[in-house]
Every structure is written in structure tokens, then in C-alpha cells.
Tab-separated table of C-alpha atoms in Angstrom:
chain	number	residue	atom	x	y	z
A	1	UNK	CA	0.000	0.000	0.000
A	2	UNK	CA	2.999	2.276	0.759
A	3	UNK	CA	4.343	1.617	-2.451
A	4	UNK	CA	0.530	2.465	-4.266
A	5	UNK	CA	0.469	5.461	-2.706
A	6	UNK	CA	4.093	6.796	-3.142
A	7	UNK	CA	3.202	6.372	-6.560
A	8	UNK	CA	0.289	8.209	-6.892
A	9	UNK	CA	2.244	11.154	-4.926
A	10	UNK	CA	5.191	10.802	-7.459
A	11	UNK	CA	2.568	11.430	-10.347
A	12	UNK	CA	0.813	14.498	-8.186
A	13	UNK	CA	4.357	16.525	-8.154
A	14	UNK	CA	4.816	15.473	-11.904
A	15	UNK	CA	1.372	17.389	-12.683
A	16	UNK	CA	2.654	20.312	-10.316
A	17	UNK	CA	5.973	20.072	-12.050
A	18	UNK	CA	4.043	20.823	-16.033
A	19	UNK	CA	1.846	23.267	-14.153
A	20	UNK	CA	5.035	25.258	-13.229
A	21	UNK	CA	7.193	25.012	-16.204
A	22	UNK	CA	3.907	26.088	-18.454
A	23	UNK	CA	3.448	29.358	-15.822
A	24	UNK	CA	7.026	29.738	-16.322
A	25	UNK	CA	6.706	29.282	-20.050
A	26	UNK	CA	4.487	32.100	-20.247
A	27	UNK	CA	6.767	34.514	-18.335
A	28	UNK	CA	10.163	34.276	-20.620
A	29	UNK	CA	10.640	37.568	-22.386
A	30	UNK	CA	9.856	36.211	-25.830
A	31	UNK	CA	10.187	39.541	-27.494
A	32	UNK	CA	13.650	40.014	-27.138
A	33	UNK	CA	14.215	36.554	-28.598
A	34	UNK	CA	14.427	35.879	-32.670
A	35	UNK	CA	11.770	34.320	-34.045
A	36	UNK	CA	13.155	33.745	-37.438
A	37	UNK	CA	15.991	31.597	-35.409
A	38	UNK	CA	13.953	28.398	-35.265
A	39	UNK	CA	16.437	26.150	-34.176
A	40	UNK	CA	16.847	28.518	-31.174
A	41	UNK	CA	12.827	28.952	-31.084
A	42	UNK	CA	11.643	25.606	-31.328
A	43	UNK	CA	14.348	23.380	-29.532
A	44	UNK	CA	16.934	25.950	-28.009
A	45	UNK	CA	14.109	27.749	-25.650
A	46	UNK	CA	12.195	24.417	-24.737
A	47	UNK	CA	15.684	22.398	-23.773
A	48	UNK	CA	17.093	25.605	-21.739
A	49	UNK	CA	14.237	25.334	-19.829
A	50	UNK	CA	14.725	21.489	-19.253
A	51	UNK	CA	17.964	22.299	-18.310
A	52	UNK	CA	17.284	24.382	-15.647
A	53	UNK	CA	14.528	22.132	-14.334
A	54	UNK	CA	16.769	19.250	-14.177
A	55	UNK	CA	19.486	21.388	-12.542
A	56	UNK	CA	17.791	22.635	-9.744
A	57	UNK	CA	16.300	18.436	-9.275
A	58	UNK	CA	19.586	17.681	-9.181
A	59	UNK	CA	21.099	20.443	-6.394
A	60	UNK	CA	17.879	19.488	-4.541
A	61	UNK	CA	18.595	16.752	-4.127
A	62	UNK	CA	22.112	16.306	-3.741
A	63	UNK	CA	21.374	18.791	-0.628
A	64	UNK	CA	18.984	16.473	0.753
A	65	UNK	CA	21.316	13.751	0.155
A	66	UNK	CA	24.159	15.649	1.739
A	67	UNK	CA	21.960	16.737	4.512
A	68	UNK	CA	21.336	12.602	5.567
A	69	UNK	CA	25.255	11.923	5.214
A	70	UNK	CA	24.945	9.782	1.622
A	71	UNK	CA	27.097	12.264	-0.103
A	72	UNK	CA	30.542	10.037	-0.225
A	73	UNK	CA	27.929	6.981	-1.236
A	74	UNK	CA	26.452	8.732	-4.073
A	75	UNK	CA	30.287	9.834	-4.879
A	76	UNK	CA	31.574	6.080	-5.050
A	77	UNK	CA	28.577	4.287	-6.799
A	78	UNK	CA	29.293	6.449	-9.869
A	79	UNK	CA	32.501	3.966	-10.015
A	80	UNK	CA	30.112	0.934	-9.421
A	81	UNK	CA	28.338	-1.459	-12.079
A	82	UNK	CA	25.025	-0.514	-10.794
A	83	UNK	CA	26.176	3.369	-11.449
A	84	UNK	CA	26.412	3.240	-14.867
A	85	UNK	CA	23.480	1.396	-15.329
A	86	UNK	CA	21.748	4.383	-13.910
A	87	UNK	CA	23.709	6.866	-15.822
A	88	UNK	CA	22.635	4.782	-18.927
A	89	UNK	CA	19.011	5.310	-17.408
A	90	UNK	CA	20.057	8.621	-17.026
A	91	UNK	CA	20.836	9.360	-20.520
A	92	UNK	CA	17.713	7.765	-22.152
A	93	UNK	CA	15.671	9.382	-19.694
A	94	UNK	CA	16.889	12.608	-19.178
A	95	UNK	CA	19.048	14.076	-22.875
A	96	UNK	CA	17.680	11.472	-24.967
A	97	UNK	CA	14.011	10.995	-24.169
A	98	UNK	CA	13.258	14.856	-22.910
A	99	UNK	CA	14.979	15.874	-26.133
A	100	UNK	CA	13.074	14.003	-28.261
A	101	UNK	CA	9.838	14.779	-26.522
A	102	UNK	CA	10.591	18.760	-27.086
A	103	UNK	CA	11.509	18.077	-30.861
A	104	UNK	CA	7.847	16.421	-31.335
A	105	UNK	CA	6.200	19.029	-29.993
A	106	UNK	CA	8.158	21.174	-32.333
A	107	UNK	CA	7.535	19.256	-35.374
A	108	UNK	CA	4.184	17.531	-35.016
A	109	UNK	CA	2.331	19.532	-32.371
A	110	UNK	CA	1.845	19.480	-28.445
A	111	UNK	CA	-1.834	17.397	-28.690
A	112	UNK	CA	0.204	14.495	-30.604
A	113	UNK	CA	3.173	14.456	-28.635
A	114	UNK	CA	1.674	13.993	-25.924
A	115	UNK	CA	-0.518	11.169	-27.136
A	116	UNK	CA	2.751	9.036	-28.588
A	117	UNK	CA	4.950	9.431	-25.559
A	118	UNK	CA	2.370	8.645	-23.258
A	119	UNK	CA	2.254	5.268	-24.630
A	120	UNK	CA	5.803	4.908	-22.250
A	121	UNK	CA	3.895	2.481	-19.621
A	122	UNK	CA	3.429	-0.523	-22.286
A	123	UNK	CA	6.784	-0.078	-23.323
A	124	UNK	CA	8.131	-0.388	-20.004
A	125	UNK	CA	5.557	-3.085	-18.870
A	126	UNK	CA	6.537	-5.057	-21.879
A	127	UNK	CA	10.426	-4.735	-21.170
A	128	UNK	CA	10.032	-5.429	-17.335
A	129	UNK	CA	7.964	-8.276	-18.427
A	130	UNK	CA	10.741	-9.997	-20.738
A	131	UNK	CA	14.342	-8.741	-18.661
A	132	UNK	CA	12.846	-8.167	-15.092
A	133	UNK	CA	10.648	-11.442	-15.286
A	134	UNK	CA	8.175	-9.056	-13.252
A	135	UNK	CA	4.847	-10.998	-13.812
A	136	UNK	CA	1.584	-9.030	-15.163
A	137	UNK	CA	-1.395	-9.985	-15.392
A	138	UNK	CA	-4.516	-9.977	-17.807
A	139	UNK	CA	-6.010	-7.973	-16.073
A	140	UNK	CA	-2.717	-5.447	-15.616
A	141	UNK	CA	-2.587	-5.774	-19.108
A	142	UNK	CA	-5.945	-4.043	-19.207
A	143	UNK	CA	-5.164	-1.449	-16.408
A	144	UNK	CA	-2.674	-0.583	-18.167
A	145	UNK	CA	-3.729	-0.181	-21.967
A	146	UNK	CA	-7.191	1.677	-20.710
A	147	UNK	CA	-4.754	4.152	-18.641
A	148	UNK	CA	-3.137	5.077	-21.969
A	149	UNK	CA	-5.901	5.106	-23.677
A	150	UNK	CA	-7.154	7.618	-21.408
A	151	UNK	CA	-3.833	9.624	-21.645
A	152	UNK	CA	-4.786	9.705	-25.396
A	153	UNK	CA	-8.281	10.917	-24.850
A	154	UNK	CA	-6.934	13.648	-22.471
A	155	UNK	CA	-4.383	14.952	-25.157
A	156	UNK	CA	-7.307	14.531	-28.233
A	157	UNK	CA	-7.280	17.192	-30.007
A	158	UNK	CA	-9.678	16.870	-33.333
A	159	UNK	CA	-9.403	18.899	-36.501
A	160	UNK	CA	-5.309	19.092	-35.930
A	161	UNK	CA	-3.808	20.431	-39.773
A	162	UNK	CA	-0.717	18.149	-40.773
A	163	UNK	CA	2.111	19.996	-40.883
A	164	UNK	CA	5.142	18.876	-43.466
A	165	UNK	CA	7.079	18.230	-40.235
A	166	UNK	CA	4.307	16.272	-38.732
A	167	UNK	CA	5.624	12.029	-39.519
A	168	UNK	CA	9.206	13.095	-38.485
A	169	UNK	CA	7.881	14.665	-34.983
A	170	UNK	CA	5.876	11.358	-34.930
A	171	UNK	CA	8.728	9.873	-34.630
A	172	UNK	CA	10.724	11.753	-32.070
A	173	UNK	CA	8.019	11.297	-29.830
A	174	UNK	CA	7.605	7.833	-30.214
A	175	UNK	CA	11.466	7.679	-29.413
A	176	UNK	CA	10.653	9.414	-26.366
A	177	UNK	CA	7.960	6.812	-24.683
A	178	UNK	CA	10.393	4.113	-25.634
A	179	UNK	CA	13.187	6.152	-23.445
A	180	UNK	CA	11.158	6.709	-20.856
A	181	UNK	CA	9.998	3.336	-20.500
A	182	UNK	CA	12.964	1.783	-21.018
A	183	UNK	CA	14.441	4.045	-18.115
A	184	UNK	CA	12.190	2.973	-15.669
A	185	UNK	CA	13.466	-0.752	-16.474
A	186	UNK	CA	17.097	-0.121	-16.476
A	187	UNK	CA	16.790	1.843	-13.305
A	188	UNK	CA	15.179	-0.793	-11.334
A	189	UNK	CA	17.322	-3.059	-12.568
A	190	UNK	CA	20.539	-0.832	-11.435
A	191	UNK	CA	18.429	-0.416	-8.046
A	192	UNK	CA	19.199	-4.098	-7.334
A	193	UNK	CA	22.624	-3.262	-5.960
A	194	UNK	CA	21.751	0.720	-5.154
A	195	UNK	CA	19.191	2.932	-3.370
A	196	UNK	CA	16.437	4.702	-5.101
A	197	UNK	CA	17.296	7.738	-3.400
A	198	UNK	CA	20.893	6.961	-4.414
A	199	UNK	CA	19.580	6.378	-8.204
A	200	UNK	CA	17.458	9.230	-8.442
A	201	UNK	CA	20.516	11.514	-7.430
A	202	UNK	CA	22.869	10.282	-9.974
A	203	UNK	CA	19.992	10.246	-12.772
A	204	UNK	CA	19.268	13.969	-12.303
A	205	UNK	CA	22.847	15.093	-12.116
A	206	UNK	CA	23.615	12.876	-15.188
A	207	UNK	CA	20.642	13.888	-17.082
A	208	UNK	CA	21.619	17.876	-16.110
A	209	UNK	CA	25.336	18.085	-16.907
A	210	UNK	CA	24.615	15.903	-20.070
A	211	UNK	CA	21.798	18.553	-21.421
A	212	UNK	CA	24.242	21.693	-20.710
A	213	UNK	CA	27.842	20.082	-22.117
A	214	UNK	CA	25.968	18.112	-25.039
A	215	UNK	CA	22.614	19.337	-25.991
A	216	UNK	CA	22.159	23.086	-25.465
A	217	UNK	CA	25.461	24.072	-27.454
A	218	UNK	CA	23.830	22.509	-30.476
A	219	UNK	CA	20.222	24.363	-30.402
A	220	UNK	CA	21.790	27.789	-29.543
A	221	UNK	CA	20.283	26.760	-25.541
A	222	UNK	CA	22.773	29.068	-23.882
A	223	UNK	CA	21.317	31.835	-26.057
A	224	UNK	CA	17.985	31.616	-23.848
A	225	UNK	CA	19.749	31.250	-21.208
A	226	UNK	CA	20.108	35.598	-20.352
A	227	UNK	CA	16.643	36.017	-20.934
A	228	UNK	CA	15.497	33.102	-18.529
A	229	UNK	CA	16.581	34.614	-15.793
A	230	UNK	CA	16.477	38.051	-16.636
A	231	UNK	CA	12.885	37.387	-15.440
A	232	UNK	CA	12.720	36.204	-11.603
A	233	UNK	CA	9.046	35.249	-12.096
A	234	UNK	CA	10.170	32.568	-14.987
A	235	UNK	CA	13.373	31.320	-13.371
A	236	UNK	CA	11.103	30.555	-9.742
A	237	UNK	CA	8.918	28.832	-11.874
A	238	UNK	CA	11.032	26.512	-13.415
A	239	UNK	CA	13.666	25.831	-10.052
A	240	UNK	CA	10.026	25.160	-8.176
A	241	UNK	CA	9.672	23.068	-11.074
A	242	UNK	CA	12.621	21.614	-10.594
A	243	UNK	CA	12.583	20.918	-7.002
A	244	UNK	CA	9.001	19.014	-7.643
A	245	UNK	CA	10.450	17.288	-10.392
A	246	UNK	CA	13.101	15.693	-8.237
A	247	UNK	CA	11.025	14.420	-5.969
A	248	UNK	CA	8.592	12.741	-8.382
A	249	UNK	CA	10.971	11.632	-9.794
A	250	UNK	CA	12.351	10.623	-5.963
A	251	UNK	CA	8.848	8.764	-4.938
A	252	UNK	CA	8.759	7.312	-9.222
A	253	UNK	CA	12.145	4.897	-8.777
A	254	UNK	CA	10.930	4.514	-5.023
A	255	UNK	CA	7.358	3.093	-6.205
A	256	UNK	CA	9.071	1.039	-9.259
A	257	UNK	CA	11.715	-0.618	-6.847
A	258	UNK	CA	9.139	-1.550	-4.242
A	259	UNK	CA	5.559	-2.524	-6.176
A	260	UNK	CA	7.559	-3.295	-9.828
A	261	UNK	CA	7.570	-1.092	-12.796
A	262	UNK	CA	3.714	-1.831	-14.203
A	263	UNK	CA	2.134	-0.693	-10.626
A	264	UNK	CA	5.002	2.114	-10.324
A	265	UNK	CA	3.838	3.594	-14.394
A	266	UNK	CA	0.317	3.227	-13.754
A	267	UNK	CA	0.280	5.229	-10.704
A	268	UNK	CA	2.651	7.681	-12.176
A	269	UNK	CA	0.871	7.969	-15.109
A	270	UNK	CA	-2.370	9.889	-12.895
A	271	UNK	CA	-0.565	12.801	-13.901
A	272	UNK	CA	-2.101	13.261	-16.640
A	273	UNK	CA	-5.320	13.920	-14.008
A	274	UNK	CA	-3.684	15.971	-12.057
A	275	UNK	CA	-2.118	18.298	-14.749
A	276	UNK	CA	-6.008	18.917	-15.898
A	277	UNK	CA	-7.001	19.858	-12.469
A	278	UNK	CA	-4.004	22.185	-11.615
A	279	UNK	CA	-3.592	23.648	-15.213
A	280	UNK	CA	-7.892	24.113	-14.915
A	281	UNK	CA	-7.561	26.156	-11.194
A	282	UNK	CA	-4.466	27.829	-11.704
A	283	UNK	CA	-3.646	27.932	-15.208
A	284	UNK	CA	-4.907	29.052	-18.281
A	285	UNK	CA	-6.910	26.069	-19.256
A	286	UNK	CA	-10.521	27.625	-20.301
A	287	UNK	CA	-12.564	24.290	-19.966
A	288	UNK	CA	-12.559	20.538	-19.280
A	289	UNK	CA	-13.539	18.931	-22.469
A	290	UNK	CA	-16.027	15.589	-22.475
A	291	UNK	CA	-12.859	13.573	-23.912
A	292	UNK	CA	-10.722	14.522	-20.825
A	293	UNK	CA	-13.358	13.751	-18.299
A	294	UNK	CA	-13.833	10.094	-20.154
A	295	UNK	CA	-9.709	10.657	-20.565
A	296	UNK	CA	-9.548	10.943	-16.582
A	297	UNK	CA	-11.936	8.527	-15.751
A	298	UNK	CA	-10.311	5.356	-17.871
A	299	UNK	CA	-6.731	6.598	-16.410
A	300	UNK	CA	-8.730	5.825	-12.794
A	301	UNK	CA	-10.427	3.283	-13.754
A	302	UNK	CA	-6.662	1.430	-15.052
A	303	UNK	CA	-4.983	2.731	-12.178
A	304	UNK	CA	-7.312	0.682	-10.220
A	305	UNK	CA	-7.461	-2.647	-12.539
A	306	UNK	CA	-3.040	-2.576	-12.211
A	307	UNK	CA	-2.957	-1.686	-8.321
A	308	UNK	CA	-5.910	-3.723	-7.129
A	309	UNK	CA	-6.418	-7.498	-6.693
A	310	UNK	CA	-9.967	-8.182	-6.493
A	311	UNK	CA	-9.430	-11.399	-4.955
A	312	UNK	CA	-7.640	-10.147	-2.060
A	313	UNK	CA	-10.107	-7.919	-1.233
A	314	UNK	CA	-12.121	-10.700	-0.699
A	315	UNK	CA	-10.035	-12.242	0.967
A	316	UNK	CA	-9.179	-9.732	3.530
A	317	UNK	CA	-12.968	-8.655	3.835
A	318	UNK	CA	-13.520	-12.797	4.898
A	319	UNK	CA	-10.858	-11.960	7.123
């Protein structure tokens, strides 16, 4: 039950972390930027903002790390077997998959970006299922298929134009729900000789050094950089961001480690609930469409099917 519920809380803070880069988002001093640049508009902006997500995750948590004396443990499992596995986890993750999700919003729209990559839990269930031996069920199977589904419905956006970009940011965002699920895999399998917490600290600090020394440099990132936090309200945004993001992300490896990876992505994926509710109180969502409230409701409704055994219900109740 612990582990059900630290997942659910890991995908809370994910919705709180969109809520806060998208408020941040809208605070970045776009005039002063170049709009004919688009490598700098469409990937430099986006990634720069990843970045500085992903760096404050990472000083957060190396703090809190510090703080409970695991600093000279984090320090020698990056020499370890089960450190590179989670720097590989890291990479695909972090650079690779959060890349590749920015680059299909940029070439085939935010509405079908998010609809590909949220397909990340089958991947994952069906890698954990063939290299972690983790056994899931038929009706897992179901949980988990009617949660993406209902990711899809959420993100449905009808009467979307095709743009000539549109099949290559298909792509890209496909690559990114076979990162991310592949991450939570090769994390948990790292975690067999480390601690989440350990893991977690490592991944973010990969994931943030990689995106300023290899990624930015190449989509003119550090040009966005000046006008980020020339604006206080925009850079708070994104370290809160940040900060939230690390401990999803905290609670995420936590939940996969201790309930397996298909119960750990199905209660992760309720963010998809949560980022309606926030964005509709405090953002600048207008309504809540019928297709997100049937969106929301299947995403329950799976959540439920994955984390909930009938049978022992009965059981217990007999009890």
C-alpha cells in the first residue's frame, strides 16, 4: 500500500511540475528573442528550460542527500556497475528521451506528442515483463492499456492540420515513450545493488550536466539562457519546477523498486489527471472537455485494474 500510494504522490508533483514550467513558459521575455531563429525557437528555448529544471532536481537533491550523510555513497557508486546502469538510465531518460519529446512538440504539435509518448507504460511493462521477469497480469494488461488510452483521450485534439514536419515529430516522440519506459526498467534493474534515493541523485545530475555540455550548445540553448533569468518570475517557476520534479521523480524509482515497474507507471501515469485539475484552477486552461473527463476517468479506472487485486479484497474482507 505504501508503495501504491508513493506512486500516486510521485505522479501528483509530476502534474505540479508541467503546471510550473507552463506558468514559467508564459513569463520568458519572448520579445527580445528571434523568431526567425527556429532552431533557437523551437528546440533551443524548450531544452534551456529542461535544463534548468533538471538542474535545480539535481542540487535538490544532492542537498537532501548531503543533509542525511549519503554524499561520499552517491560519490563512489558512480565507479560501481550498478552506477552506470543508472547513468545509462540517465541518458535515455533525461538528454535522450526529454529531447526528443521537445523536438515532437516542435515538429508535429503538443496534442500528438503527448498522445505518442504517453504510450511509455506498455513499453516499459513489456520490457520489465521480458528482462525483469516481473509478472503481469490480464487484467494489468488491461489497467494498463485503458490508462493510456485515457492519456490519449486527455491529449485529443480533433481537426489538428498536418504539418510537413508532422511524420518526423511522430517519430521523435515515439522515441521518447520508448526512453522513458525503457528508463524505468534499467533503473530498477541498477536499483538491485543501489538505493532509489541513491539512483534518483545520480539520474538527475547525469541527465543535467549531459543537457548543458551536449545538448544546449547545439540548439543555440545558452542563447535563452540571459533572458530566462532576466525574469525572476520565470526562473522561480522553473527551479520550483525543478525541485518538484526531483522528488517525483524521488517517490517514481521509489514506487518502481518496491511494487515493480507496471504498478510504479500506472500510478505515475495519474498525472495526466492531475495536470487537468491544476492547469484548470491555476492555469490558463478555459474548460474541461467531455474527452478529458472520459480521458480521466479510464486513467482511474486502469490505475485501479493494475494496483488492485480483487481477490484479495475478498479475501481480507472474509478476514
Amino acid at each position: 500500500m505504501i508503495g501504491i500510494l508513493t506512486g500516486l504522490l510521485s505522479g501528483f508533483l509530476w502534474g505540479v511540475n508541467n503546471l510550473l514550467i507552463s506558468l514559467g513558459y508564459t513569463h520568458i521575455p519572448f520579445a527580445i528573442m528571434n523568431r526567425e531563429d527556429s532552431l533557437l525557437w523551437f528546440f533551443g528555448i524548450p531544452l534551456a528550460c529542461v535544463a534548468l529544471t533538471d538542474s535545480a532536481a539535481a542540487i535538490s537533491l544532492l542537498l537532501l542527500n548531503i543533509g542525511r550523510g549519503l554524499f561520499s555513497r552517491i560519490r563512489k557508486s558512480f565507479c560501481t556497475r550498478a552506477g552506470v546502469i543508472i547513468c545509462f538510465a540517465a541518458l535515455l531518460g533525461g538528454p535522450i528521451g526529454q529531447s526528443s519529446y521537445v523536438m515532437g512538440i516542435a515538429l508535429a504539435g503538443p496534442a500528438s506528442a503527448l498522445l505518442l509518448s504517453s504510450l511509455y507504460p506498455i513499453v516499459g511493462c513489456l520490457l520489465a515483463s521480458f528482462w525483469l521477469k516481473q509478472p503481469i497480469t490480464k487484467r494489468m494488461w488491461i489497467g494498463i492499456c485503458l490508462s493510456v488510452v485515457g492519456g490519449i483521450l486527455v491529449g485529443y485534439s480533433p481537426g489538428q492540420s498536418l504539418s510537413d514536419t508532422f511524420y518526423m515529430g511522430v517519430i521523435f516522440s515515439l522515441l521518447a515513450a520508448l526512453c522513458w519506459g525503457s528508463e524505468s526498467v534499467v533503473a530498477v534493474y541498477g536499483m538491485q545493488h543501489i538505493l532509489p534515493d541513491i539512483a534518483i541523485t545520480i539520474r538527475e545530475c547525469v541527465s543535467a550536466i549531459t543537457l548543458w555540455v551536449a545538448i544546449l550548445p547545439f540548439v543555440r540553448g545558452y542563447t535563452a539562457i540571459p533572458s530566462i533569468c532576466s525574469e525572476k518570475e520565470a526562473l522561480l517557476f522553473f527551479l520550483f519546477a525543478g525541485i518538484a520534479a526531483g522528488i517525483s521523480y524521488l517517490l517514481w524509482y521509489r514506487a518502481n523498486n518496491t511494487i515493480g515497474c507496471a504498478k510504479g507507471m500506472a500510478t505515475n501515469i495519474t498525472y495526466i489527471i492531475w495536470g487537468c485539475l491544476l492547469t484548470y484552477i491555476w492555469g490558463d486552461s478555459s474548460e474541461i472537455t467531455v474527452s478529458m473527463l472520459i480521458g480521466c476517468t479510464c486513467v482511474i479506472i486502469g490505475v485501479l485494474l493494475v494496483t488492485v487485486n480483487p481477490s484479495e479484497l475478498i479475501e481480507k474482507t472474509k478476514e
